[in-house]
Coordinates of C-alpha atoms in Angstrom, one line a residue:
X1433 CA 307.2 146.0 89.2
X1434 CA 307.4 149.1 91.3
X1435 CA 306.2 151.6 88.7
X1436 CA 309.4 151.7 86.9
X1437 CA 310.1 150.2 83.5
X1438 CA 312.9 148.1 84.9
X1439 CA 315.0 147.2 87.9
X1440 CA 318.7 146.6 88.2
X1441 CA 319.9 143.1 89.0
X1442 CA 323.4 141.9 89.7
X1443 CA 324.4 138.5 88.3
X1444 CA 326.6 137.1 91.0
X1445 CA 327.7 134.0 89.2
X1446 CA 330.0 135.9 86.8
X1447 CA 331.6 139.3 86.8
X1448 CA 329.1 141.9 88.0
X1449 CA 326.9 142.8 85.0
X1450 CA 323.8 145.1 85.0
X1451 CA 320.9 143.7 83.1
X1452 CA 317.4 145.0 82.6
X1453 CA 314.1 143.1 83.2
X1454 CA 310.7 143.9 82.0
X1455 CA 308.9 143.4 78.8
X1456 CA 311.5 145.0 76.7
X1457 CA 314.4 143.6 78.7
X1458 CA 313.2 139.9 78.7
X1459 CA 315.4 139.0 75.7
X1460 CA 318.4 140.7 77.4
X1461 CA 317.8 138.7 80.6
X1462 CA 317.6 135.4 78.6
X1463 CA 320.8 136.2 76.7
X1464 CA 322.6 137.2 79.9
X1465 CA 321.5 134.0 81.6
X1466 CA 322.6 131.8 78.7
X1467 CA 325.9 133.6 78.5
X1468 CA 326.4 133.1 82.2
X1469 CA 325.6 129.4 82.0
X1470 CA 328.1 129.0 79.1
X1471 CA 330.8 130.8 81.1
X1472 CA 330.2 128.6 84.1
X1473 CA 330.3 125.5 82.1
X1474 CA 333.5 126.5 80.4
X1475 CA 335.1 127.3 83.8
X1476 CA 334.0 123.9 85.2
X1477 CA 334.9 121.7 82.2
X1478 CA 338.0 122.1 80.2
X1479 CA 338.4 121.5 76.5
X1480 CA 337.5 117.9 75.9
X1481 CA 339.6 117.6 72.7
X1482 CA 342.9 118.3 74.5
X1483 CA 342.2 115.7 77.1
X1484 CA 341.2 113.2 74.4
X1485 CA 344.5 113.8 72.5
X1486 CA 346.6 113.5 75.7
X1487 CA 344.8 110.2 76.6
X1488 CA 345.2 108.8 73.1
X1489 CA 348.9 109.5 72.9
X1490 CA 349.4 108.0 76.4
X1491 CA 347.7 104.8 75.3
X1492 CA 349.5 104.2 72.0
X1493 CA 351.8 101.9 73.9
X1494 CA 348.9 99.7 74.8
X1495 CA 348.4 98.9 71.1
X1496 CA 351.8 97.1 71.5
X1497 CA 350.4 95.0 74.3
X1498 CA 347.7 93.8 71.9
X1499 CA 350.4 93.1 69.3
X1500 CA 352.2 90.9 71.9
X1501 CA 349.0 89.1 72.8
X1502 CA 347.9 88.4 69.3
X1503 CA 351.4 87.5 68.0
X1504 CA 351.5 83.9 69.5
X1505 CA 348.1 83.0 67.9
X1506 CA 349.6 83.5 64.4
X1507 CA 353.2 82.6 64.9
X1508 CA 352.7 79.2 66.6
X1509 CA 350.9 77.6 63.6
X1510 CA 353.7 79.0 61.3
X1511 CA 356.4 77.6 63.6
X1512 CA 354.7 74.2 63.8
X1513 CA 354.3 74.0 60.0
X1514 CA 356.5 71.4 58.2
X1515 CA 358.4 74.0 56.2
X1516 CA 359.1 76.3 59.3
X1517 CA 362.5 77.9 59.5
X1518 CA 362.6 77.4 63.2
X1519 CA 360.6 74.2 64.0
X1520 CA 359.1 73.9 67.5
X1521 CA 357.3 71.2 69.5
X1522 CA 354.2 71.6 71.7
X1523 CA 356.3 72.5 74.8
X1524 CA 358.3 75.1 73.0
X1525 CA 355.1 76.5 71.5
X1526 CA 353.6 77.0 75.0
X1527 CA 356.8 78.9 76.0
X1528 CA 356.5 81.1 72.9
X1529 CA 353.0 81.9 74.0
X1530 CA 353.6 82.4 77.7
X1531 CA 357.1 83.9 78.0
X1532 CA 355.9 87.4 77.3
X1533 CA 353.8 87.1 80.5
X1534 CA 357.0 86.3 82.5
X1535 CA 358.6 89.6 81.7
X1536 CA 355.4 91.5 82.2
X1537 CA 355.2 91.3 86.0
X1538 CA 358.8 92.5 86.3
X1539 CA 357.9 95.5 84.1
X1540 CA 354.8 96.2 86.2
X1541 CA 356.8 96.4 89.4
X1542 CA 359.4 98.6 87.9
X1543 CA 356.8 100.9 86.4
X1544 CA 355.4 101.7 89.8
X1545 CA 358.8 102.8 91.1
X1546 CA 359.5 104.9 88.0
X1547 CA 356.1 106.5 88.0
X1548 CA 356.2 107.7 91.7
X1549 CA 359.9 108.8 91.6
X1550 CA 360.4 110.2 88.1
X1551 CA 356.9 110.9 86.9
X1552 CA 354.1 109.4 84.7
X1553 CA 355.5 110.9 81.5
X1554 CA 359.0 109.6 81.9
X1555 CA 357.6 106.2 82.8
X1556 CA 355.7 106.1 79.5
X1557 CA 358.8 107.1 77.6
X1558 CA 361.1 104.5 79.3
X1559 CA 358.6 101.6 78.7
X1560 CA 359.0 101.8 74.9
X1561 CA 362.8 101.0 74.9
X1562 CA 362.8 97.3 75.9
X1563 CA 359.8 96.8 73.6
X1564 CA 361.6 98.2 70.6
X1565 CA 364.6 96.0 71.3
X1566 CA 362.5 92.9 71.8
X1567 CA 360.7 93.2 68.5
X1568 CA 364.0 93.7 66.6
X1569 CA 365.4 90.5 68.2
X1570 CA 362.4 88.5 67.2
X1571 CA 362.5 89.9 63.6
X1572 CA 366.2 88.8 63.4
X1573 CA 365.7 85.5 65.2
X1574 CA 367.6 82.5 63.8
X1575 CA 366.7 80.1 66.6
X1576 CA 363.9 79.6 69.2
X1577 CA 366.1 81.0 71.9
X1578 CA 366.1 84.4 70.3
X1579 CA 362.3 84.3 70.0
X1580 CA 362.2 83.5 73.7
X1581 CA 364.4 86.5 74.5
X1582 CA 362.4 88.8 72.3
X1583 CA 359.1 87.7 73.9
X1584 CA 360.5 88.3 77.4
X1585 CA 361.6 91.8 76.5
X1586 CA 358.4 92.8 74.7
X1587 CA 356.5 91.4 77.7
X1588 CA 358.7 93.4 80.0
X1589 CA 357.8 96.6 78.1
X1590 CA 354.1 95.6 78.0
X1591 CA 354.2 95.4 81.8
X1592 CA 355.8 98.8 82.2
X1593 CA 353.2 100.5 80.0
X1594 CA 350.0 99.2 81.7
X1595 CA 349.8 101.2 84.9
X1596 CA 351.5 104.4 83.7
X1597 CA 349.1 104.7 80.7
X1598 CA 346.0 104.3 82.9
X1599 CA 347.3 106.5 85.7
X1600 CA 348.4 109.2 83.3
X1601 CA 345.0 109.1 81.6
X1602 CA 343.0 109.2 84.9
X1603 CA 345.1 112.2 86.2
X1604 CA 344.9 114.4 83.0
X1605 CA 341.2 113.9 82.4
X1606 CA 338.1 115.2 84.3
X1607 CA 335.5 112.8 85.9
X1608 CA 333.0 113.2 83.1
X1609 CA 335.5 111.9 80.5
X1610 CA 337.7 109.7 82.7
X1611 CA 335.9 106.4 82.5
X1612 CA 335.6 106.5 78.7
X1613 CA 339.2 107.7 78.1
X1614 CA 340.7 105.2 80.6
X1615 CA 339.1 102.5 78.5
X1616 CA 341.3 103.6 75.6
X1617 CA 343.9 101.2 77.0
X1618 CA 341.6 98.3 76.4
X1619 CA 340.7 99.6 73.0
X1620 CA 344.4 99.8 72.1
X1621 CA 345.0 96.2 73.2
X1622 CA 342.0 95.0 71.1
X1623 CA 343.3 97.0 68.1
X1624 CA 346.7 95.5 68.5
X1625 CA 345.3 92.0 68.6
X1626 CA 343.2 92.7 65.4
X1627 CA 346.3 94.0 63.6
X1628 CA 348.3 90.9 64.4
X1629 CA 345.4 88.5 63.5
X1630 CA 345.0 90.3 60.1
X1631 CA 348.6 90.7 59.1
X1632 CA 349.5 87.3 60.4
X1633 CA 347.0 85.6 58.0
X1634 CA 348.9 87.0 55.0
X1635 CA 352.5 87.6 56.1
X1636 CA 355.4 85.7 57.8
X1637 CA 356.1 86.1 61.5
X1638 CA 359.5 87.8 60.8
X1639 CA 357.8 90.6 58.7
X1640 CA 355.1 90.9 61.4
X1641 CA 357.8 91.5 64.0
X1642 CA 359.4 94.2 61.9
X1643 CA 356.1 96.0 61.4
X1644 CA 355.2 95.8 65.1
X1645 CA 358.3 97.8 66.1
X1646 CA 356.7 100.9 64.5
X1647 CA 354.1 101.3 67.3
X1648 CA 356.5 101.7 70.3
X1649 CA 358.7 104.1 68.3
X1650 CA 355.7 106.3 67.6
X1651 CA 354.6 106.1 71.2
X1652 CA 358.0 107.2 72.4
X1653 CA 358.3 110.2 70.0
X1654 CA 354.8 111.5 70.6
X1655 CA 355.0 111.2 74.4
X1656 CA 358.0 113.5 74.4
X1657 CA 355.6 116.3 73.4
X1658 CA 353.1 115.8 76.3
X1659 CA 353.0 117.5 79.7
X1660 CA 353.4 115.7 83.1
X1661 CA 350.2 115.2 85.0
X1662 CA 349.1 118.0 87.4
X1663 CA 348.5 115.5 90.2
X1664 CA 352.0 114.3 90.2
X1665 CA 353.5 117.9 90.0
X1666 CA 351.4 119.0 92.9
X1667 CA 352.5 116.0 94.9
X1668 CA 356.1 117.0 94.3
X1669 CA 355.3 120.6 95.4
X1670 CA 355.5 122.1 91.9
X1671 CA 352.2 124.1 91.7
X1672 CA 353.5 126.5 88.9
X1673 CA 354.3 123.6 86.6
X1674 CA 351.0 122.0 87.5
X1675 CA 349.3 125.2 86.3
X1676 CA 351.2 125.2 83.1
X1677 CA 350.3 121.5 82.6
X1678 CA 346.6 122.2 83.2
X1679 CA 346.7 125.2 80.8
X1680 CA 347.8 122.8 78.1
X1681 CA 345.2 120.1 79.1
X1682 CA 342.1 122.3 79.8
X1683 CA 342.4 125.5 77.8
X1684 CA 342.5 129.2 78.6
X1685 CA 338.8 129.5 79.6
X1686 CA 339.1 126.9 82.4
X1687 CA 339.5 127.8 86.0
X1688 CA 343.0 126.5 86.5
X1689 CA 343.7 128.0 89.9
X1690 CA 340.6 126.4 91.4
X1691 CA 341.7 122.9 90.3
X1692 CA 345.3 123.4 91.5
X1693 CA 344.0 124.7 94.9
X1694 CA 341.8 121.6 95.1
X1695 CA 344.7 119.3 94.3
X1696 CA 346.9 121.1 96.9
X1697 CA 344.2 120.9 99.6
X1698 CA 343.6 117.3 99.0
X1699 CA 347.4 116.6 98.9
X1700 CA 347.7 118.4 102.3
X1701 CA 344.8 116.4 103.7
X1702 CA 346.3 113.1 102.7
X1703 CA 349.9 114.2 103.4
X1704 CA 350.8 113.4 99.7
X1705 CA 352.9 116.6 99.3
X1706 CA 354.5 116.8 102.7
X1707 CA 357.8 115.5 101.2
X1708 CA 359.1 115.2 97.8
X1709 CA 359.9 111.5 98.4
X1710 CA 358.4 109.1 100.9
X1711 CA 360.6 107.2 103.2
X1712 CA 360.5 103.4 103.2
X1713 CA 358.5 103.4 106.5
X1714 CA 356.0 105.9 105.1
X1715 CA 355.7 103.9 101.9
X1716 CA 355.0 100.7 103.8
X1717 CA 352.4 102.5 106.0
X1718 CA 350.7 103.8 103.0
X1719 CA 350.6 100.4 101.3
X1720 CA 349.1 98.7 104.4
X1721 CA 346.5 101.4 104.9
X1722 CA 342.9 100.4 104.2
X1723 CA 342.7 103.0 101.4
X1724 CA 345.3 100.9 99.6
X1725 CA 344.7 97.3 100.8
X1726 CA 341.0 97.2 100.2
X1727 CA 341.1 98.2 96.5
X1728 CA 344.2 96.1 96.0
X1729 CA 342.4 93.0 97.3
X1730 CA 339.3 93.8 95.1
X1731 CA 341.3 94.3 91.9
X1732 CA 343.6 91.3 92.5
X1733 CA 340.6 89.0 92.9
X1734 CA 338.9 90.7 89.9
X1735 CA 341.9 90.0 87.7
X1736 CA 342.2 86.4 88.9
X1737 CA 338.6 85.7 88.1
X1738 CA 338.8 87.6 84.8
X1739 CA 341.9 85.7 83.6
X1740 CA 340.6 82.3 84.6
X1741 CA 337.5 83.0 82.6
X1742 CA 339.6 81.9 79.6
X1743 CA 339.9 85.2 77.7
X1744 CA 343.6 85.0 77.1
X1745 CA 343.5 81.3 76.3
X1746 CA 341.2 82.2 73.4
X1747 CA 343.4 85.2 72.5
X1748 CA 346.7 83.4 72.6
X1749 CA 345.5 80.1 71.0
X1750 CA 342.7 81.4 68.7
X1751 CA 343.8 79.7 65.5
X1752 CA 344.4 76.4 67.3
X1753 CA 341.1 76.5 69.1
X1754 CA 339.1 77.3 65.9
X1755 CA 340.9 74.4 64.2
X1756 CA 340.1 72.0 67.0
X1757 CA 336.5 73.1 67.4
X1758 CA 335.3 71.2 64.4
X1759 CA 334.0 74.2 62.5
X1760 CA 334.1 74.1 58.7
X1761 CA 334.9 77.8 58.5
X1762 CA 338.5 78.9 57.7
X1763 CA 340.4 79.3 60.9
X1764 CA 342.3 82.4 59.9
X1765 CA 339.1 84.1 58.7
X1766 CA 337.4 83.3 62.1
X1767 CA 340.4 84.6 63.9
X1768 CA 340.4 87.9 62.0
X1769 CA 336.7 88.3 62.6
X1770 CA 337.2 87.6 66.3
X1771 CA 339.8 90.4 66.5
X1772 CA 337.4 92.7 64.7
X1773 CA 334.5 91.9 67.1
X1774 CA 336.8 92.4 70.1
X1775 CA 337.8 95.9 68.8
X1776 CA 334.2 97.0 68.0
X1777 CA 332.9 95.9 71.4
X1778 CA 335.8 97.4 73.3
X1779 CA 334.8 100.8 71.8
X1780 CA 331.1 100.1 72.6
X1781 CA 332.1 99.1 76.1
X1782 CA 334.1 102.3 76.6
X1783 CA 331.0 104.3 75.7
X1784 CA 328.7 102.2 77.9
X1785 CA 331.2 102.6 80.7
X1786 CA 330.3 106.3 80.9
X1787 CA 326.6 105.6 80.8
X1788 CA 326.1 102.4 82.7
X1789 CA 328.9 102.3 85.2
X1790 CA 331.4 99.6 86.2
X1791 CA 329.1 97.1 88.0
X1792 CA 326.5 96.4 85.3
X1793 CA 329.1 95.8 82.6
X1794 CA 331.0 93.5 85.0
X1795 CA 327.8 91.4 85.6
X1796 CA 327.2 91.1 81.8
X1797 CA 330.8 89.7 81.4
X1798 CA 330.5 87.3 84.3
X1799 CA 327.2 85.7 83.1
X1800 CA 328.1 85.9 79.4
X1801 CA 331.5 84.3 79.9
X1802 CA 330.2 81.6 82.2
X1803 CA 327.3 80.4 79.9
X1804 CA 329.4 80.5 76.7
X1805 CA 332.4 78.6 78.1
X1806 CA 330.1 76.0 79.6
X1807 CA 328.3 75.8 76.3
X1808 CA 331.5 75.4 74.4
X1809 CA 332.7 72.8 76.8
X1810 CA 329.5 70.7 76.4
X1811 CA 329.8 70.8 72.6
X1812 CA 333.4 69.8 72.7
X1813 CA 332.4 66.9 75.0
X1814 CA 330.0 65.6 72.4
X1815 CA 332.5 66.2 69.6
X1816 CA 335.0 64.1 71.6
X1817 CA 332.4 61.3 71.8
X1818 CA 331.7 61.6 68.0
X1819 CA 335.4 61.5 67.2
X1820 CA 336.1 58.4 69.3
X1821 CA 333.0 56.5 68.2
X1822 CA 333.4 53.4 65.9
X1823 CA 332.9 54.3 63.2
X1824 CA 333.5 58.1 63.8
X1825 CA 330.3 60.3 63.6
X1826 CA 330.3 63.4 61.5
X1827 CA 330.0 66.5 63.8
X1828 CA 326.8 68.5 63.5
X1829 CA 325.9 72.1 64.4
X1830 CA 329.5 73.2 63.7
X1831 CA 328.4 76.8 63.9
X1832 CA 327.7 76.4 67.7
X1833 CA 331.3 76.4 69.0
X1834 CA 332.1 79.4 66.8
X1835 CA 329.0 81.3 68.1
X1836 CA 330.0 80.5 71.7
X1837 CA 333.5 81.9 71.1
X1838 CA 332.2 85.1 69.5
X1839 CA 329.6 85.7 72.2
X1840 CA 332.2 85.0 74.8
X1841 CA 334.5 87.6 73.4
X1842 CA 331.6 90.1 73.0
X1843 CA 330.5 89.8 76.6
X1844 CA 334.0 89.5 78.0
X1845 CA 335.1 92.7 76.2
X1846 CA 332.2 94.8 77.5
X1847 CA 333.3 94.4 81.1
X1848 CA 336.3 92.2 82.0
X1849 CA 338.6 93.7 79.4
X1850 CA 337.8 97.3 80.4
X1851 CA 336.6 97.7 84.0
X1852 CA 339.5 96.5 86.1
X1853 CA 342.1 98.3 84.0
X1854 CA 340.1 101.6 84.3
X1855 CA 339.8 101.0 88.1
X1856 CA 343.6 100.8 88.4
X1857 CA 343.7 104.5 87.7
X1858 CA 340.7 105.2 90.0
X1859 CA 340.9 103.3 93.2
X1860 CA 344.4 103.9 94.7
X1861 CA 345.5 106.7 96.9
X1862 CA 347.6 109.4 95.2
X1863 CA 350.9 109.0 97.1
X1864 CA 351.3 105.3 96.2
X1865 CA 349.1 105.2 93.1
X1866 CA 352.0 104.4 90.8
X1867 CA 353.6 101.8 93.1
X1868 CA 350.5 99.9 93.9
X1869 CA 349.2 100.3 90.3
X1870 CA 352.4 98.5 89.3
X1871 CA 351.7 95.7 91.9
X1872 CA 348.2 95.3 90.5
X1873 CA 349.3 95.0 86.9
X1874 CA 352.0 92.6 88.0
X1875 CA 349.4 90.3 89.6
X1876 CA 347.2 90.6 86.5
X1877 CA 349.9 89.5 84.1
X1878 CA 351.1 86.8 86.5
X1879 CA 347.6 85.3 86.1
X1880 CA 348.0 85.7 82.3
X1881 CA 351.1 83.6 82.4
X1882 CA 349.5 80.9 84.7
X1883 CA 346.4 80.6 82.5
X1884 CA 348.3 80.6 79.1
X1885 CA 351.0 78.2 80.3
X1886 CA 348.7 75.8 82.0
X1887 CA 346.2 75.5 79.1
X1888 CA 348.1 72.7 77.3
X1889 CA 348.4 70.9 80.6
X1890 CA 344.7 71.2 81.5
X1891 CA 343.7 69.9 78.0
X1892 CA 345.7 66.7 78.7
X1893 CA 344.3 66.3 82.2
X1894 CA 340.7 67.5 81.8
X1895 CA 340.4 67.3 78.0
X1896 CA 339.4 70.5 76.1
X1897 CA 335.8 70.3 77.1
X1898 CA 336.6 70.0 80.8
X1899 CA 339.0 72.9 80.6
X1900 CA 336.4 75.3 79.1
X1901 CA 333.8 74.1 81.6
X1902 CA 336.2 75.0 84.4
X1903 CA 336.7 78.4 82.9
X1904 CA 333.0 78.9 82.9
X1905 CA 332.7 78.0 86.6
X1906 CA 335.3 80.6 87.4
X1907 CA 333.2 83.2 85.7
X1908 CA 330.1 82.3 87.7
X1909 CA 332.1 82.4 91.0
X1910 CA 333.6 85.7 90.1
X1911 CA 330.2 87.2 89.4
X1912 CA 329.1 86.4 93.0
X1913 CA 332.2 88.2 94.3
X1914 CA 331.7 91.2 92.1
X1915 CA 328.1 91.6 93.3
X1916 CA 329.2 91.5 96.9
X1917 CA 332.4 93.6 96.9
X1918 CA 332.8 95.7 93.7
X1919 CA 332.1 99.4 94.3
X1920 CA 330.5 101.7 91.7
X1921 CA 332.9 104.6 90.9
X1922 CA 331.0 106.1 87.9
X1923 CA 331.0 109.9 88.2
X1924 CA 333.1 110.0 91.3
X1925 CA 336.3 112.1 91.6
X1926 CA 339.6 110.4 92.5
X1927 CA 339.4 112.3 95.9
X1928 CA 335.9 111.0 96.7
X1929 CA 337.0 107.4 95.9
X1930 CA 340.1 107.7 98.1
X1931 CA 338.0 109.2 100.9
X1932 CA 335.6 106.2 100.7
X1933 CA 338.3 103.6 101.0
X1934 CA 340.0 105.6 103.8
X1935 CA 336.7 105.6 105.8
X1936 CA 336.3 109.4 105.6
X1937 CA 333.0 108.8 103.8
X1938 CA 330.7 105.9 104.4
X1939 CA 329.4 105.1 100.9
X1940 CA 329.7 105.8 97.2
X1941 CA 326.1 104.9 96.6
X1942 CA 323.3 107.3 95.8
X1943 CA 322.1 109.5 98.7
X1944 CA 318.8 108.4 100.3
X1945 CA 315.7 110.3 99.3
X1946 CA 315.3 113.4 101.4
X1947 CA 319.0 113.6 102.5
X1948 CA 319.7 116.3 99.8
X1949 CA 323.5 116.0 100.0
X1950 CA 323.8 114.6 103.5
X1951 CA 327.2 115.2 105.1
X1952 CA 329.3 112.8 107.0
X1953 CA 331.0 113.5 110.3
X1954 CA 333.9 115.2 108.6
X1955 CA 331.6 117.6 106.9
X1956 CA 332.3 116.2 103.4
X1957 CA 329.4 116.3 101.1
X1958 CA 328.4 113.1 99.4
X1959 CA 327.6 113.1 95.7
X1960 CA 324.7 111.4 94.0
X1961 CA 325.3 108.2 92.0
X1962 CA 325.3 110.1 88.7
X1963 CA 328.3 112.2 89.9
X1964 CA 326.3 115.5 90.3
X1965 CA 326.0 117.6 93.4
X1966 CA 322.5 117.8 95.0
X1967 CA 320.6 121.0 94.8
X1968 CA 321.9 123.7 97.0
X1969 CA 319.5 124.9 99.7
X1970 CA 319.1 128.6 100.7
X1971 CA 321.2 129.5 103.8
X1972 CA 318.3 129.5 106.2
X1973 CA 317.3 126.0 105.0
X1974 CA 320.8 124.5 104.7
X1975 CA 320.1 121.8 107.2
X1976 CA 319.2 118.1 106.9
X1977 CA 315.6 117.6 106.0
X1978 CA 313.5 115.4 108.4

């Protein structure tokens, strides 16, 4: 000290405040520092609860997707029963299972157009209408044709909700919450599957259809209360509405003006707000730009590999697969437990997504699905030999196929059922995010239809054991692709991801030691792999270290 008891310091991080230092002023300094840190944190991070509620309401519609997925697993055995009100054969059963996936791609394409032209909120509202009608038709069905029509309509609604739910969630949440909350869509699907498996074991399919209509009605009513996303409003040159939206989503202590300014600056840089509506030529140019084509190719191949791992074959035909596996356990009990395991590990996967990132969870799914499907196929091969022996041999180790199926669902859920759906809301450029997101979900559900519809055919050509071994090989091949091509987006902002695919930054990986926030040729600072900024150097040392 300079002989005085204290000196005057100015805390430049907050509003100017005079604090005292010295022996008597130490406590004051500490309290002032803590207060400053809390204020900075509140200004940087909005209220998490508001973002969680917004994401939860946006993803209620995805529960309906799970209801659609799980419905065929319980309705087909009831329709094939001798006392069925509407008897069906094997071919009709395959159509009941797969027709929802025919309507889904159409809904996906339409959702992209609605999202980009009318907004994310209106898209989420509109998607519930065909779903409500579809469930009512199925509940009132008197012939298999009405079931077909209802399945197409519910699938159409399911396709419409996929991209808007994920894009809305990604645009209303901040990076530290985005990965976990975008995984709510996968959690909703798993919850819907569990609900159908559980209720379907004790009720008729008509009653099940009547109960299912409650979910889209609730989703429609609650979404009416939510704001439009600030990203979309800024892209349509409505900054004041974007500020009001952010105020509802972040809270009063958050620095709203700063985020709006960032969104406007980024929109100006990418020409996302130059016009209220892109022309056809501008739309095509945006779609063929590397910032769109590269992530579209990655996610399309991801969805193909993930669907051909056999996950939706297990989901859509769960009761039938357990029955044919040779297990002595009750098939309905196994199916309910399978839905429960899927839900639990979807939640675990959502938590791990924030901690571990996208790539590690994808690798867990790739290897886990590959080994379990090959293991199930090998067991079913031996079971086939036992069944065709003269005299037939009693199967042994009947717990093994059940274990393979449960481990398969566990590992598949941790990565495959979460990561690509989260990335739909992360990888695409702002000005065509809705449109290309719709294209991607269209491709994803087209693969669902192909896999579900071809499963009975493959079991005749390759037998059941050959079919599951084929699924396992797809998983192994996909893992190689993911290792080579899948980027890690954990902790990155949507702007940083778009800059990477546009070529404005060279990498999303961790900065090399000693680079301390190295800048690229455009002067944009790279972030570390954990999503935090490197330490700021003093002005006289704000240069690259040797």
